[in-house]
Amino acid sequence: MAFSKRCILRKPCKTADTDRCNSLCPHYIAIHGYNGDGGRVEAANIPKDYRLLTLATSPACAEQATAYETIDRYAATFARQFEADGGRIKSLYLYSVEPGTGKTTTACALINEWIIVHYIGSIRRGLRPIDRPAYFLDVNAWQSDYNEFNRAKVPEYIAEPAAARYYNAQQAAMYAPFAVLDDVGVRECTEAFRADLHRIVNHRVTNGLPTVYTSNVPLAKLNEVFREPTPRLVDRMRDMCVTITFEGGSKRGMRGLTK
Ligand SMILES: Nc1ncnc2c1ncn2[C@@H]1O[C@H](COP(=O)(O)OP(=O)(O)O)[C@@H](O)[C@H]1O
Ligand SMILES: [Mg+2]
């Protein structure tokens, strides 16, 4: 396999597939770490299977062609992160009725696109790219961590690392310049967990931080998650959010059958 296939910078990179394209490339290391399991992609917490994904290589691209037209145009606005008056970068709400339509896949491709634009844009301007320009929060996994330290008689050696993971993830999801909140439509949860999720979204919305949400709950019904007497947070989310509906049924288990 050509080494460039292991690096999300392959398309814009001028040395891709030359003899300088190898695991010692400082840009490869900055993005993917020494063994492909570090760098900014690891710091972003992107699931392992999706670490090399870009919009162009996303398996959902062909099937969700209409959605991807909008998504490509959206990714083109990422350059605004360097422009003081470049206009706001909106948020996206990737919604489908059925699971398995490619929402998480697409959200991961978008995070990688953000990392690429941030990294190259910073270097071009003589700036140091920040260590965590983006963060992927798997809301279900985050809730599992919450449950792990909030049960009766949890031994300390289980509770403590779970709590550390949980609060670190919360901070990262609040402060990253770009974030994915994957599967934000949680149904069953405690009031305390609800409040913690609310805090992340509220902080991002208040500070105008672009966020990609994925969900099987329509945005208009998302207050069923936050349960505010008047749906203030969801109203404010809607102000700067474009909803993209993914059509069709589940493609789970199809990987490998396409490209
Ligand atoms: N259009 C598609 N063609 C082929 N595989 C797809 C397509 N959309 C999604 N997949 C694959 O199906 C699986 C589920 O996709 P995922 O992004 O997790 O869906 P969702 O987040 O909408 O539930 C993943 O392995 C993904 O790579
Ligand atoms: Mg998903």
PDB file of C-alpha atoms and ligand atoms in Angstrom:
ATOM      1  CA  MET A   1       0.000   0.000   0.000  1.00  0.00           C
ATOM      2  CA  ALA A   2       1.340   3.439  -0.924  1.00  0.00           C
ATOM      3  CA  PHE A   3       2.286   5.207   2.299  1.00  0.00           C
ATOM      4  CA  SER A   4       0.164   8.231   1.402  1.00  0.00           C
ATOM      5  CA  LYS A   5      -2.947   6.077   1.899  1.00  0.00           C
ATOM      6  CA  ARG A   6      -2.155   6.152   5.625  1.00  0.00           C
ATOM      7  CA  CYS A   7      -2.284   9.927   5.854  1.00  0.00           C
ATOM      8  CA  ILE A   8      -5.228  12.327   5.563  1.00  0.00           C
ATOM      9  CA  LEU A   9      -2.916  15.005   4.144  1.00  0.00           C
ATOM     10  CA  ARG A  10      -2.383  12.868   0.992  1.00  0.00           C
ATOM     11  CA  LYS A  11      -4.509  15.047  -1.273  1.00  0.00           C
ATOM     12  CA  PRO A  12      -3.114  18.524  -0.559  1.00  0.00           C
ATOM     13  CA  CYS A  13       0.437  17.239   0.164  1.00  0.00           C
ATOM     14  CA  LYS A  14       3.064  17.976  -2.491  1.00  0.00           C
ATOM     15  CA  THR A  15       5.391  15.213  -1.314  1.00  0.00           C
ATOM     16  CA  ALA A  16       2.715  12.493  -1.217  1.00  0.00           C
ATOM     17  CA  ASP A  17       4.050   9.313  -2.838  1.00  0.00           C
ATOM     18  CA  THR A  18       7.570  10.701  -3.231  1.00  0.00           C
ATOM     19  CA  ASP A  19      10.490   9.151  -1.365  1.00  0.00           C
ATOM     20  CA  ARG A  20       9.827  11.637   1.440  1.00  0.00           C
ATOM     21  CA  CYS A  21       6.386  10.138   2.018  1.00  0.00           C
ATOM     22  CA  ASN A  22       7.065   7.790   4.927  1.00  0.00           C
ATOM     23  CA  SER A  23       6.551   7.373   8.652  1.00  0.00           C
ATOM     24  CA  LEU A  24       9.309   9.903   9.417  1.00  0.00           C
ATOM     25  CA  CYS A  25       7.496  12.770   7.728  1.00  0.00           C
ATOM     26  CA  PRO A  26       6.972  15.410  10.431  1.00  0.00           C
ATOM     27  CA  HIS A  27       3.538  16.282   9.083  1.00  0.00           C
ATOM     28  CA  TYR A  28       2.447  12.642   9.146  1.00  0.00           C
ATOM     29  CA  ILE A  29       3.638  12.440  12.753  1.00  0.00           C
ATOM     30  CA  ALA A  30       1.840  15.681  13.642  1.00  0.00           C
ATOM     31  CA  ILE A  31      -1.405  14.326  12.247  1.00  0.00           C
ATOM     32  CA  HIS A  32      -1.209  10.565  12.894  1.00  0.00           C
ATOM     33  CA  GLY A  33       1.616  10.071  15.413  1.00  0.00           C
ATOM     34  CA  TYR A  34       4.651   7.816  15.091  1.00  0.00           C
ATOM     35  CA  ASN A  35       2.743   4.609  14.481  1.00  0.00           C
ATOM     36  CA  GLY A  36      -0.453   5.953  13.060  1.00  0.00           C
ATOM     37  CA  ASP A  37      -2.063   5.882  16.495  1.00  0.00           C
ATOM     38  CA  GLY A  38      -1.305   9.348  17.822  1.00  0.00           C
ATOM     39  CA  GLY A  39      -1.182  12.936  16.679  1.00  0.00           C
ATOM     40  CA  ARG A  40      -4.112  15.249  16.213  1.00  0.00           C
ATOM     41  CA  VAL A  41      -6.393  12.548  14.845  1.00  0.00           C
ATOM     42  CA  GLU A  42      -5.929  10.512  18.027  1.00  0.00           C
ATOM     43  CA  ALA A  43      -6.374  13.649  20.165  1.00  0.00           C
ATOM     44  CA  ALA A  44      -9.677  14.190  18.366  1.00  0.00           C
ATOM     45  CA  ASN A  45     -10.869  10.768  19.581  1.00  0.00           C
ATOM     46  CA  ILE A  46     -11.971   9.691  16.126  1.00  0.00           C
ATOM     47  CA  PRO A  47     -12.932   5.994  16.163  1.00  0.00           C
ATOM     48  CA  LYS A  48     -10.083   3.857  14.826  1.00  0.00           C
ATOM     49  CA  ASP A  49     -11.953   2.685  11.729  1.00  0.00           C
ATOM     50  CA  TYR A  50     -12.547   6.252  10.572  1.00  0.00           C
ATOM     51  CA  ARG A  51      -9.130   7.807  11.124  1.00  0.00           C
ATOM     52  CA  LEU A  52      -8.179   7.915   7.464  1.00  0.00           C
ATOM     53  CA  LEU A  53     -11.550   8.989   6.165  1.00  0.00           C
ATOM     54  CA  THR A  54     -12.113  12.174   4.187  1.00  0.00           C
ATOM     55  CA  LEU A  55     -15.237  13.366   2.395  1.00  0.00           C
ATOM     56  CA  ALA A  56     -13.827  12.112  -0.909  1.00  0.00           C
ATOM     57  CA  THR A  57     -13.268   8.604   0.456  1.00  0.00           C
ATOM     58  CA  SER A  58     -16.420   8.348   2.567  1.00  0.00           C
ATOM     59  CA  PRO A  59     -18.430   5.221   1.694  1.00  0.00           C
ATOM     60  CA  ALA A  60     -21.618   7.246   2.192  1.00  0.00           C
ATOM     61  CA  CYS A  61     -20.687   9.783  -0.504  1.00  0.00           C
ATOM     62  CA  ALA A  62     -22.335   8.055  -3.492  1.00  0.00           C
ATOM     63  CA  GLU A  63     -25.477   6.917  -1.698  1.00  0.00           C
ATOM     64  CA  GLN A  64     -26.096  10.303  -0.050  1.00  0.00           C
ATOM     65  CA  ALA A  65     -25.159  12.371  -3.098  1.00  0.00           C
ATOM     66  CA  THR A  66     -27.589  15.236  -2.439  1.00  0.00           C
ATOM     67  CA  ALA A  67     -26.565  15.494   1.199  1.00  0.00           C
ATOM     68  CA  TYR A  68     -22.911  15.454   0.176  1.00  0.00           C
ATOM     69  CA  GLU A  69     -23.352  18.442  -2.140  1.00  0.00           C
ATOM     70  CA  THR A  70     -24.320  20.506   0.901  1.00  0.00           C
ATOM     71  CA  ILE A  71     -21.667  18.843   3.062  1.00  0.00           C
ATOM     72  CA  ASP A  72     -18.892  19.624   0.545  1.00  0.00           C
ATOM     73  CA  ARG A  73     -19.998  23.266   0.477  1.00  0.00           C
ATOM     74  CA  TYR A  74     -20.064  23.262   4.263  1.00  0.00           C
ATOM     75  CA  ALA A  75     -16.500  21.919   4.501  1.00  0.00           C
ATOM     76  CA  ALA A  76     -15.399  24.722   2.167  1.00  0.00           C
ATOM     77  CA  THR A  77     -16.364  27.206   4.925  1.00  0.00           C
ATOM     78  CA  PHE A  78     -13.754  25.728   7.306  1.00  0.00           C
ATOM     79  CA  ALA A  79     -11.161  28.159   5.933  1.00  0.00           C
ATOM     80  CA  ARG A  80     -13.090  30.899   7.736  1.00  0.00           C
ATOM     81  CA  GLN A  81     -11.484  29.779  11.004  1.00  0.00           C
ATOM     82  CA  PHE A  82      -8.521  31.943   9.992  1.00  0.00           C
ATOM     83  CA  GLU A  83     -10.508  34.961   8.882  1.00  0.00           C
ATOM     84  CA  ALA A  84     -11.426  37.487  11.544  1.00  0.00           C
ATOM     85  CA  ASP A  85     -14.460  38.668   9.557  1.00  0.00           C
ATOM     86  CA  GLY A  86     -14.971  35.566   7.431  1.00  0.00           C
ATOM     87  CA  GLY A  87     -18.480  34.959   8.693  1.00  0.00           C
ATOM     88  CA  ARG A  88     -19.654  32.317  11.055  1.00  0.00           C
ATOM     89  CA  ILE A  89     -19.054  28.633  10.464  1.00  0.00           C
ATOM     90  CA  LYS A  90     -22.421  27.031  10.990  1.00  0.00           C
ATOM     91  CA  SER A  91     -23.269  23.797  12.707  1.00  0.00           C
ATOM     92  CA  LEU A  92     -24.771  20.716  11.084  1.00  0.00           C
ATOM     93  CA  TYR A  93     -27.430  18.362  12.307  1.00  0.00           C
ATOM     94  CA  LEU A  94     -27.140  15.024  10.501  1.00  0.00           C
ATOM     95  CA  TYR A  95     -30.435  13.259  10.918  1.00  0.00           C
ATOM     96  CA  SER A  96     -31.969  10.030   9.693  1.00  0.00           C
ATOM     97  CA  VAL A  97     -34.957   7.985  10.748  1.00  0.00           C
ATOM     98  CA  GLU A  98     -33.099   4.702  10.399  1.00  0.00           C
ATOM     99  CA  PRO A  99     -29.680   4.072  11.897  1.00  0.00           C
ATOM    100  CA  GLY A 100     -26.786   2.970   9.683  1.00  0.00           C
ATOM    101  CA  THR A 101     -27.194   5.603   6.953  1.00  0.00           C
ATOM    102  CA  GLY A 102     -23.667   7.015   7.235  1.00  0.00           C
ATOM    103  CA  LYS A 103     -24.092   9.893   9.693  1.00  0.00           C
ATOM    104  CA  THR A 104     -21.220   8.931  11.988  1.00  0.00           C
ATOM    105  CA  THR A 105     -19.047   8.113   8.979  1.00  0.00           C
ATOM    106  CA  THR A 106     -19.730  11.560   7.531  1.00  0.00           C
ATOM    107  CA  ALA A 107     -19.172  13.330  10.844  1.00  0.00           C
ATOM    108  CA  CYS A 108     -15.749  11.650  11.136  1.00  0.00           C
ATOM    109  CA  ALA A 109     -14.844  12.657   7.595  1.00  0.00           C
ATOM    110  CA  LEU A 110     -15.786  16.241   8.495  1.00  0.00           C
ATOM    111  CA  ILE A 111     -13.588  16.195  11.604  1.00  0.00           C
ATOM    112  CA  ASN A 112     -10.670  15.025   9.479  1.00  0.00           C
ATOM    113  CA  GLU A 113     -11.372  17.768   6.938  1.00  0.00           C
ATOM    114  CA  TRP A 114     -11.313  20.293   9.779  1.00  0.00           C
ATOM    115  CA  ILE A 115      -7.993  18.949  11.040  1.00  0.00           C
ATOM    116  CA  ILE A 116      -6.516  19.180   7.525  1.00  0.00           C
ATOM    117  CA  VAL A 117      -7.645  22.791   7.045  1.00  0.00           C
ATOM    118  CA  HIS A 118      -6.504  23.767  10.520  1.00  0.00           C
ATOM    119  CA  TYR A 119      -3.116  22.112  10.195  1.00  0.00           C
ATOM    120  CA  ILE A 120      -2.228  23.394   6.731  1.00  0.00           C
ATOM    121  CA  GLY A 121      -3.748  26.819   7.364  1.00  0.00           C
ATOM    122  CA  SER A 122      -1.734  27.230  10.575  1.00  0.00           C
ATOM    123  CA  ILE A 123       1.574  26.187   8.987  1.00  0.00           C
ATOM    124  CA  ARG A 124       0.999  28.541   6.043  1.00  0.00           C
ATOM    125  CA  ARG A 125       0.490  31.422   8.450  1.00  0.00           C
ATOM    126  CA  GLY A 126       3.539  30.554  10.529  1.00  0.00           C
ATOM    127  CA  LEU A 127       1.347  29.485  13.442  1.00  0.00           C
ATOM    128  CA  ARG A 128       1.663  26.333  15.483  1.00  0.00           C
ATOM    129  CA  PRO A 129      -1.375  24.100  14.849  1.00  0.00           C
ATOM    130  CA  ILE A 130      -3.137  23.527  18.136  1.00  0.00           C
ATOM    131  CA  ASP A 131      -2.908  20.057  19.650  1.00  0.00           C
ATOM    132  CA  ARG A 132      -6.619  19.351  19.625  1.00  0.00           C
ATOM    133  CA  PRO A 133      -8.319  21.363  16.908  1.00  0.00           C
ATOM    134  CA  ALA A 134     -11.352  19.065  16.958  1.00  0.00           C
ATOM    135  CA  TYR A 135     -13.018  16.492  19.189  1.00  0.00           C
ATOM    136  CA  PHE A 136     -15.357  13.564  18.600  1.00  0.00           C
ATOM    137  CA  LEU A 137     -17.709  12.806  21.478  1.00  0.00           C
ATOM    138  CA  ASP A 138     -19.522   9.480  21.245  1.00  0.00           C
ATOM    139  CA  VAL A 139     -22.452  10.389  23.476  1.00  0.00           C
ATOM    140  CA  ASN A 140     -23.370   6.734  24.106  1.00  0.00           C
ATOM    141  CA  ALA A 141     -19.845   5.793  25.169  1.00  0.00           C
ATOM    142  CA  TRP A 142     -19.739   8.918  27.308  1.00  0.00           C
ATOM    143  CA  GLN A 143     -22.991   7.877  28.996  1.00  0.00           C
ATOM    144  CA  SER A 144     -21.525   4.412  29.624  1.00  0.00           C
ATOM    145  CA  ASP A 145     -18.612   6.041  31.439  1.00  0.00           C
ATOM    146  CA  TYR A 146     -21.105   8.041  33.473  1.00  0.00           C
ATOM    147  CA  ASN A 147     -22.987   4.872  34.433  1.00  0.00           C
ATOM    148  CA  GLU A 148     -19.756   3.147  35.332  1.00  0.00           C
ATOM    149  CA  PHE A 149     -18.936   5.483  38.195  1.00  0.00           C
ATOM    150  CA  ASN A 150     -22.511   6.143  39.291  1.00  0.00           C
ATOM    151  CA  ARG A 151     -23.552   2.717  40.472  1.00  0.00           C
ATOM    152  CA  ALA A 152     -23.726   1.587  44.052  1.00  0.00           C
ATOM    153  CA  LYS A 153     -20.572  -0.075  45.392  1.00  0.00           C
ATOM    154  CA  VAL A 154     -18.412   0.581  42.327  1.00  0.00           C
ATOM    155  CA  PRO A 155     -14.848  -0.237  43.324  1.00  0.00           C
ATOM    156  CA  GLU A 156     -12.579   2.782  43.297  1.00  0.00           C
ATOM    157  CA  TYR A 157     -10.244   1.340  40.667  1.00  0.00           C
ATOM    158  CA  ILE A 158     -13.191   1.193  38.216  1.00  0.00           C
ATOM    159  CA  ALA A 159     -14.898   4.442  39.219  1.00  0.00           C
ATOM    160  CA  GLU A 160     -11.870   6.683  39.167  1.00  0.00           C
ATOM    161  CA  PRO A 161     -10.640   6.088  35.599  1.00  0.00           C
ATOM    162  CA  ALA A 162     -14.229   6.175  34.281  1.00  0.00           C
ATOM    163  CA  ALA A 163     -14.840   9.515  36.009  1.00  0.00           C
ATOM    164  CA  ALA A 164     -11.548  10.882  34.671  1.00  0.00           C
ATOM    165  CA  ARG A 165     -12.454   9.804  31.126  1.00  0.00           C
ATOM    166  CA  TYR A 166     -15.906  11.294  31.537  1.00  0.00           C
ATOM    167  CA  TYR A 167     -14.815  14.718  32.747  1.00  0.00           C
ATOM    168  CA  ASN A 168     -11.900  14.937  30.324  1.00  0.00           C
ATOM    169  CA  ALA A 169     -14.266  14.166  27.462  1.00  0.00           C
ATOM    170  CA  GLN A 170     -16.710  16.798  28.691  1.00  0.00           C
ATOM    171  CA  GLN A 171     -14.014  19.463  28.786  1.00  0.00           C
ATOM    172  CA  ALA A 172     -12.690  18.480  25.370  1.00  0.00           C
ATOM    173  CA  ALA A 173     -16.167  18.553  23.844  1.00  0.00           C
ATOM    174  CA  MET A 174     -16.898  21.939  25.373  1.00  0.00           C
ATOM    175  CA  TYR A 175     -13.721  23.698  24.316  1.00  0.00           C
ATOM    176  CA  ALA A 176     -12.580  22.162  21.011  1.00  0.00           C
ATOM    177  CA  PRO A 177     -12.874  24.702  18.176  1.00  0.00           C
ATOM    178  CA  PHE A 178     -14.812  22.049  16.214  1.00  0.00           C
ATOM    179  CA  ALA A 179     -16.662  19.064  17.646  1.00  0.00           C
ATOM    180  CA  VAL A 180     -18.877  16.161  16.711  1.00  0.00           C
ATOM    181  CA  LEU A 181     -21.542  15.112  19.191  1.00  0.00           C
ATOM    182  CA  ASP A 182     -22.380  11.686  17.882  1.00  0.00           C
ATOM    183  CA  ASP A 183     -25.867  10.328  18.665  1.00  0.00           C
ATOM    184  CA  VAL A 184     -27.089  13.291  20.637  1.00  0.00           C
ATOM    185  CA  GLY A 185     -30.651  11.953  20.830  1.00  0.00           C
ATOM    186  CA  VAL A 186     -30.207   9.875  23.980  1.00  0.00           C
ATOM    187  CA  ARG A 187     -33.528   8.718  25.369  1.00  0.00           C
ATOM    188  CA  GLU A 188     -32.952   7.237  28.806  1.00  0.00           C
ATOM    189  CA  CYS A 189     -30.683   9.166  31.127  1.00  0.00           C
ATOM    190  CA  THR A 190     -30.472  10.658  34.590  1.00  0.00           C
ATOM    191  CA  GLU A 191     -31.054  14.340  35.299  1.00  0.00           C
ATOM    192  CA  ALA A 192     -27.383  14.808  36.133  1.00  0.00           C
ATOM    193  CA  PHE A 193     -26.238  13.322  32.826  1.00  0.00           C
ATOM    194  CA  ARG A 194     -28.825  15.420  30.995  1.00  0.00           C
ATOM    195  CA  ALA A 195     -27.419  18.522  32.674  1.00  0.00           C
ATOM    196  CA  ASP A 196     -23.842  17.585  31.697  1.00  0.00           C
ATOM    197  CA  LEU A 197     -24.821  17.115  28.036  1.00  0.00           C
ATOM    198  CA  HIS A 198     -26.772  20.374  28.164  1.00  0.00           C
ATOM    199  CA  ARG A 199     -23.674  22.115  29.474  1.00  0.00           C
ATOM    200  CA  ILE A 200     -21.590  21.013  26.489  1.00  0.00           C
ATOM    201  CA  VAL A 201     -24.150  22.082  23.905  1.00  0.00           C
ATOM    202  CA  ASN A 202     -24.903  25.313  25.737  1.00  0.00           C
ATOM    203  CA  HIS A 203     -21.235  26.241  25.909  1.00  0.00           C
ATOM    204  CA  ARG A 204     -20.710  25.543  22.217  1.00  0.00           C
ATOM    205  CA  VAL A 205     -23.828  27.412  21.122  1.00  0.00           C
ATOM    206  CA  THR A 206     -23.085  30.389  23.378  1.00  0.00           C
ATOM    207  CA  ASN A 207     -19.552  30.671  22.045  1.00  0.00           C
ATOM    208  CA  GLY A 208     -20.510  30.109  18.409  1.00  0.00           C
ATOM    209  CA  LEU A 209     -18.349  26.979  18.150  1.00  0.00           C
ATOM    210  CA  PRO A 210     -19.226  24.908  15.077  1.00  0.00           C
ATOM    211  CA  THR A 211     -20.560  21.486  15.930  1.00  0.00           C
ATOM    212  CA  VAL A 212     -21.749  18.507  13.925  1.00  0.00           C
ATOM    213  CA  TYR A 213     -24.517  16.609  15.676  1.00  0.00           C
ATOM    214  CA  THR A 214     -25.752  13.230  14.545  1.00  0.00           C
ATOM    215  CA  SER A 215     -29.111  11.947  15.683  1.00  0.00           C
ATOM    216  CA  ASN A 216     -32.120   9.760  15.065  1.00  0.00           C
ATOM    217  CA  VAL A 217     -34.275  12.371  16.818  1.00  0.00           C
ATOM    218  CA  PRO A 218     -35.355  15.312  14.624  1.00  0.00           C
ATOM    219  CA  LEU A 219     -33.969  18.643  15.825  1.00  0.00           C
ATOM    220  CA  ALA A 220     -37.521  19.899  16.338  1.00  0.00           C
ATOM    221  CA  LYS A 221     -37.983  17.125  18.913  1.00  0.00           C
ATOM    222  CA  LEU A 222     -34.606  17.335  20.584  1.00  0.00           C
ATOM    223  CA  ASN A 223     -36.075  19.062  23.612  1.00  0.00           C
ATOM    224  CA  GLU A 224     -37.263  15.570  24.574  1.00  0.00           C
ATOM    225  CA  VAL A 225     -33.613  15.046  25.500  1.00  0.00           C
ATOM    226  CA  PHE A 226     -32.998  18.334  27.296  1.00  0.00           C
ATOM    227  CA  ARG A 227     -36.512  18.654  28.745  1.00  0.00           C
ATOM    228  CA  GLU A 228     -36.489  22.398  29.234  1.00  0.00           C
ATOM    229  CA  PRO A 229     -39.916  23.873  30.109  1.00  0.00           C
ATOM    230  CA  THR A 230     -39.392  26.217  27.146  1.00  0.00           C
ATOM    231  CA  PRO A 231     -36.988  24.694  24.606  1.00  0.00           C
ATOM    232  CA  ARG A 232     -34.441  27.508  24.765  1.00  0.00           C
ATOM    233  CA  LEU A 233     -31.340  25.517  24.013  1.00  0.00           C
ATOM    234  CA  VAL A 234     -32.855  23.731  21.020  1.00  0.00           C
ATOM    235  CA  ASP A 235     -34.169  27.058  19.678  1.00  0.00           C
ATOM    236  CA  ARG A 236     -30.692  28.541  19.873  1.00  0.00           C
ATOM    237  CA  MET A 237     -29.176  25.444  18.263  1.00  0.00           C
ATOM    238  CA  ARG A 238     -31.616  25.799  15.370  1.00  0.00           C
ATOM    239  CA  ASP A 239     -30.563  29.405  14.793  1.00  0.00           C
ATOM    240  CA  MET A 240     -27.150  28.386  13.512  1.00  0.00           C
ATOM    241  CA  CYS A 241     -27.675  24.820  12.449  1.00  0.00           C
ATOM    242  CA  VAL A 242     -28.390  23.306   9.050  1.00  0.00           C
ATOM    243  CA  THR A 243     -30.227  19.999   9.159  1.00  0.00           C
ATOM    244  CA  ILE A 244     -29.232  17.381   6.618  1.00  0.00           C
ATOM    245  CA  THR A 245     -31.455  14.344   6.338  1.00  0.00           C
ATOM    246  CA  PHE A 246     -29.841  11.057   5.336  1.00  0.00           C
ATOM    247  CA  GLU A 247     -32.218   8.921   3.358  1.00  0.00           C
ATOM    248  CA  GLY A 248     -32.570   5.181   2.990  1.00  0.00           C
ATOM    249  CA  GLY A 249     -32.099   2.203   5.227  1.00  0.00           C
ATOM    250  CA  SER A 250     -29.201   0.772   7.152  1.00  0.00           C
ATOM    251  CA  LYS A 251     -25.898   0.101   5.378  1.00  0.00           C
ATOM    252  CA  ARG A 252     -24.367  -1.576   8.407  1.00  0.00           C
ATOM    253  CA  GLY A 253     -22.305  -4.567   7.480  1.00  0.00           C
ATOM    254  CA  MET A 254     -21.792  -3.279   3.933  1.00  0.00           C
ATOM    255  CA  ARG A 255     -18.269  -2.061   4.462  1.00  0.00           C
ATOM    256  CA  GLY A 256     -15.858  -3.877   2.215  1.00  0.00           C
ATOM    257  CA  LEU A 257     -18.584  -4.492  -0.346  1.00  0.00           C
ATOM    258  CA  THR A 258     -18.189  -0.979  -1.718  1.00  0.00           C
ATOM    259  CA  LYS A 259     -14.877   0.816  -1.937  1.00  0.00           C
TER     260      LYS A 259
HETATM  261  N1  LIG B   1     -23.894   4.488   1.676  1.00  0.00           N
HETATM  262  C1  LIG B   1     -23.107   3.586   2.252  1.00  0.00           C
HETATM  263  N2  LIG B   1     -22.526   2.615   1.531  1.00  0.00           N
HETATM  264  C2  LIG B   1     -21.773   1.691   2.125  1.00  0.00           C
HETATM  265  N3  LIG B   1     -21.519   1.639   3.441  1.00  0.00           N
HETATM  266  C3  LIG B   1     -22.064   2.578   4.204  1.00  0.00           C
HETATM  267  C4  LIG B   1     -22.894   3.614   3.672  1.00  0.00           C
HETATM  268  N4  LIG B   1     -23.302   4.409   4.672  1.00  0.00           N
HETATM  269  C5  LIG B   1     -22.754   3.879   5.792  1.00  0.00           C
HETATM  270  N5  LIG B   1     -22.011   2.806   5.521  1.00  0.00           N
HETATM  271  C6  LIG B   1     -21.327   1.937   6.484  1.00  0.00           C
HETATM  272  O1  LIG B   1     -22.336   1.445   7.353  1.00  0.00           O
HETATM  273  C7  LIG B   1     -21.903   1.468   8.696  1.00  0.00           C
HETATM  274  C8  LIG B   1     -22.814   2.334   9.527  1.00  0.00           C
HETATM  275  O2  LIG B   1     -22.646   3.695   9.173  1.00  0.00           O
HETATM  276  P1  LIG B   1     -22.703   4.823  10.277  1.00  0.00           P
HETATM  277  O3  LIG B   1     -21.984   6.006   9.735  1.00  0.00           O
HETATM  278  O4  LIG B   1     -22.260   4.292  11.595  1.00  0.00           O
HETATM  279  O5  LIG B   1     -24.271   5.119  10.302  1.00  0.00           O
HETATM  280  P2  LIG B   1     -25.145   5.992  11.312  1.00  0.00           P
HETATM  281  O6  LIG B   1     -24.218   6.826  12.100  1.00  0.00           O
HETATM  282  O7  LIG B   1     -26.042   6.786  10.395  1.00  0.00           O
HETATM  283  O8  LIG B   1     -25.915   5.028  12.154  1.00  0.00           O
HETATM  284  C9  LIG B   1     -20.486   1.969   8.682  1.00  0.00           C
HETATM  285  O9  LIG B   1     -19.627   0.861   8.734  1.00  0.00           O
HETATM  286  C10 LIG B   1     -20.367   2.692   7.349  1.00  0.00           C
HETATM  287  O10 LIG B   1     -19.044   2.670   6.855  1.00  0.00           O
HETATM  288 MG    MG B   2     -24.010   6.766  14.183  1.00  0.00          MG
END
